[in-house]
GROMACS .gro file of C-alpha atoms in nm:
model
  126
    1UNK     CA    1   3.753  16.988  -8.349
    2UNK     CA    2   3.944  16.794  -8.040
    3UNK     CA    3   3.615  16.731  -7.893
    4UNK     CA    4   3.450  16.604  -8.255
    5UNK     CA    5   3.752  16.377  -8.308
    6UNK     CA    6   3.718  16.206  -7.923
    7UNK     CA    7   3.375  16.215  -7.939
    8UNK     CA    8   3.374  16.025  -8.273
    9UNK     CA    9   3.681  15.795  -8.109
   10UNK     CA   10   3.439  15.712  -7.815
   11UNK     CA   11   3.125  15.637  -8.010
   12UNK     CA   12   3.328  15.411  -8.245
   13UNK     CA   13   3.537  15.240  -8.023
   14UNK     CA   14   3.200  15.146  -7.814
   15UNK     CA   15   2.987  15.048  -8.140
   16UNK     CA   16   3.267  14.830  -8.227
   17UNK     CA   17   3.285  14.643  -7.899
   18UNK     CA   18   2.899  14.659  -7.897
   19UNK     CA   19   2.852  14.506  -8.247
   20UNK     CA   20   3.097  14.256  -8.179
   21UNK     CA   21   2.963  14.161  -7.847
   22UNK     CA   22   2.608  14.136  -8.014
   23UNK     CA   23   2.704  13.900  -8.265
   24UNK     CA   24   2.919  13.659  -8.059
   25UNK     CA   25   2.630  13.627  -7.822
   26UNK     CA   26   2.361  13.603  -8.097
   27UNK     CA   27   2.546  13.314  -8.206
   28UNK     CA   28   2.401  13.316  -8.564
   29UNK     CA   29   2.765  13.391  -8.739
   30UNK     CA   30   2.967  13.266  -8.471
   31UNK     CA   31   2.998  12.886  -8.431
   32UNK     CA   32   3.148  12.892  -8.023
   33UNK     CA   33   3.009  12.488  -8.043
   34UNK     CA   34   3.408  12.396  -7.975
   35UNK     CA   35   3.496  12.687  -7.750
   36UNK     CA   36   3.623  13.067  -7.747
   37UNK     CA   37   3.928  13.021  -7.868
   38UNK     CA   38   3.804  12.775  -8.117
   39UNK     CA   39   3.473  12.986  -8.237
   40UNK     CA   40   3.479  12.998  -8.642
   41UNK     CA   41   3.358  13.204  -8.881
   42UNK     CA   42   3.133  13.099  -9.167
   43UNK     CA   43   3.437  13.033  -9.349
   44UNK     CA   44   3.613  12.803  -9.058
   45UNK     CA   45   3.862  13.098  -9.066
   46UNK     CA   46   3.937  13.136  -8.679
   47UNK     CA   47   3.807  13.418  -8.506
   48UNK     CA   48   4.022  13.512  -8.170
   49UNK     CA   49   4.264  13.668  -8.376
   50UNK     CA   50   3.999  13.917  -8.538
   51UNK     CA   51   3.854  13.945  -8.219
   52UNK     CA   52   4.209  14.052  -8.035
   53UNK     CA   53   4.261  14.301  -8.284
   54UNK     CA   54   3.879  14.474  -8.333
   55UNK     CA   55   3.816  14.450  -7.927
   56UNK     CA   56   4.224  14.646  -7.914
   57UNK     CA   57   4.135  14.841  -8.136
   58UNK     CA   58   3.802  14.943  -7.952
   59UNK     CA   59   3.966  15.003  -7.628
   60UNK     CA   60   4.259  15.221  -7.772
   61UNK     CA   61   3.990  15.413  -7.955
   62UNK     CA   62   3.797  15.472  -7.636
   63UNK     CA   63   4.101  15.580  -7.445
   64UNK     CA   64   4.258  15.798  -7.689
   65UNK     CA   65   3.914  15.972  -7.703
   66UNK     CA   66   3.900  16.025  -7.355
   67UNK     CA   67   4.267  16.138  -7.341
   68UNK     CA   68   4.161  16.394  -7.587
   69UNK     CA   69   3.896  16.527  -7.384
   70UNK     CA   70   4.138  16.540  -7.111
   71UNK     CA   71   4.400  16.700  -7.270
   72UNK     CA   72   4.699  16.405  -7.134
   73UNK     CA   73   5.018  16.394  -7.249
   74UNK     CA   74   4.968  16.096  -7.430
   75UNK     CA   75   4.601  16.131  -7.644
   76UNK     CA   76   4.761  16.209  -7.967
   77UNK     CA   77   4.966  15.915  -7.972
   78UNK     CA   78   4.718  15.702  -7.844
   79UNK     CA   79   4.429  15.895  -8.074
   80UNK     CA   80   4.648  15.810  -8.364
   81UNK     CA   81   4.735  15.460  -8.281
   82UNK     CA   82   4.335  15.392  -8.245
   83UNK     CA   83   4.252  15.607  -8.534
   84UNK     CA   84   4.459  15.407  -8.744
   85UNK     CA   85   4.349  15.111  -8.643
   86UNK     CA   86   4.007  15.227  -8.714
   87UNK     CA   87   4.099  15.348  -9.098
   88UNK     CA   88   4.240  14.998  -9.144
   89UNK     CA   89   3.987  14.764  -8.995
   90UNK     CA   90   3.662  14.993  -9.163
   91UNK     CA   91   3.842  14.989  -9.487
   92UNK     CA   92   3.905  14.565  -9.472
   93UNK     CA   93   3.615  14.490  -9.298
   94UNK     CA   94   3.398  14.632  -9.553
   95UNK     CA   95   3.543  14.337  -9.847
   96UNK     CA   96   3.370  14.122  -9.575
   97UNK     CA   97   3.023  14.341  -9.555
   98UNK     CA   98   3.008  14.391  -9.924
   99UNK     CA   99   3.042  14.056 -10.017
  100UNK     CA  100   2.716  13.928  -9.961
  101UNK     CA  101   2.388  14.122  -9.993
  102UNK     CA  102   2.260  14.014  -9.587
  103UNK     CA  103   2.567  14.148  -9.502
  104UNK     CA  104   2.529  14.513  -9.651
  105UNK     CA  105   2.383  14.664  -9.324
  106UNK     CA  106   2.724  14.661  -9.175
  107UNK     CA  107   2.885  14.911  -9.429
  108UNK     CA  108   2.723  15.158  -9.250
  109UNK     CA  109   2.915  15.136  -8.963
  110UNK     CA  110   3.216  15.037  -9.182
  111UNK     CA  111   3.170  15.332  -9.368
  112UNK     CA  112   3.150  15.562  -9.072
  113UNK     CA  113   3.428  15.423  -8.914
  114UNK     CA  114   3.649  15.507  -9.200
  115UNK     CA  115   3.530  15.832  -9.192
  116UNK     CA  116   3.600  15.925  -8.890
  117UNK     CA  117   3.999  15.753  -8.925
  118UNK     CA  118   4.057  15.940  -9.207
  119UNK     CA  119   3.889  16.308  -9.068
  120UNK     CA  120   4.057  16.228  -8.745
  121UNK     CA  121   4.380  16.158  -8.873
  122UNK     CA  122   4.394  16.459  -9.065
  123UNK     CA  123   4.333  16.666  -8.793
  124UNK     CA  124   4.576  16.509  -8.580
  125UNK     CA  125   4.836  16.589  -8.874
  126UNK     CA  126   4.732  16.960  -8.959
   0.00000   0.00000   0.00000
């Protein structure tokens, strides 16, 4: 099951960064016309913040994954802290995709990211 939870960890923290990457460059629900740290969402609602914590959260899912597969000292804190993270941000994230009908395609990944929080964290406990 280690190798299940990291592998699911990895994948996750990677689509995350992926998806995220994808649609700041796409540039079609990003507005980056006044800079980075100024780039709105559709709603003018800032969007470094959001980015900080989905892009941490990413890189604490890919580590803890890989300190699974490793065995280290530190995975299971690190799994947990990123699996967490992941049950959270799937669970609010998918308000946002369910809100609008062209935004239902990303409740698939929303959905499978909560998933994986919740079988990973219960693993981690048991």
């Amino acid at each position: 099951m280690r190798l299940v939870v990291a592998v699911g960890m990895i994948v996750m923290g990677l689509g995350i960064a992926g998806l995220w990457t994808r649609d700041v460059i796409a540039g079609d629900k990003v507005d980056l016309s006044r800079g980075v740290l100024r780039a709105r969402e559709e709603d003018d609602s800032l969007l470094w913040p959001h980015w900080l914590a989905e892009y941490g959260t990413a890189l604490v899912l890919v580590i803890g994954g890989l300190g699974l597969i490793a065995r280290a000292d530190w995975s299971v804190a690190a799994a947990a802290g990123g699996l967490g993270a992941l049950l959270y941000t799937s669970v609010n994230s998918l308000g946002w995709a369910l809100a609008k009908p062209e935004r239902s395609a990303y409740a698939i990944p929303m959905t499978a990211g909560a998933i994986v929080g919740v079988l990973g964290l219960t693993w981690l406990i048991a």
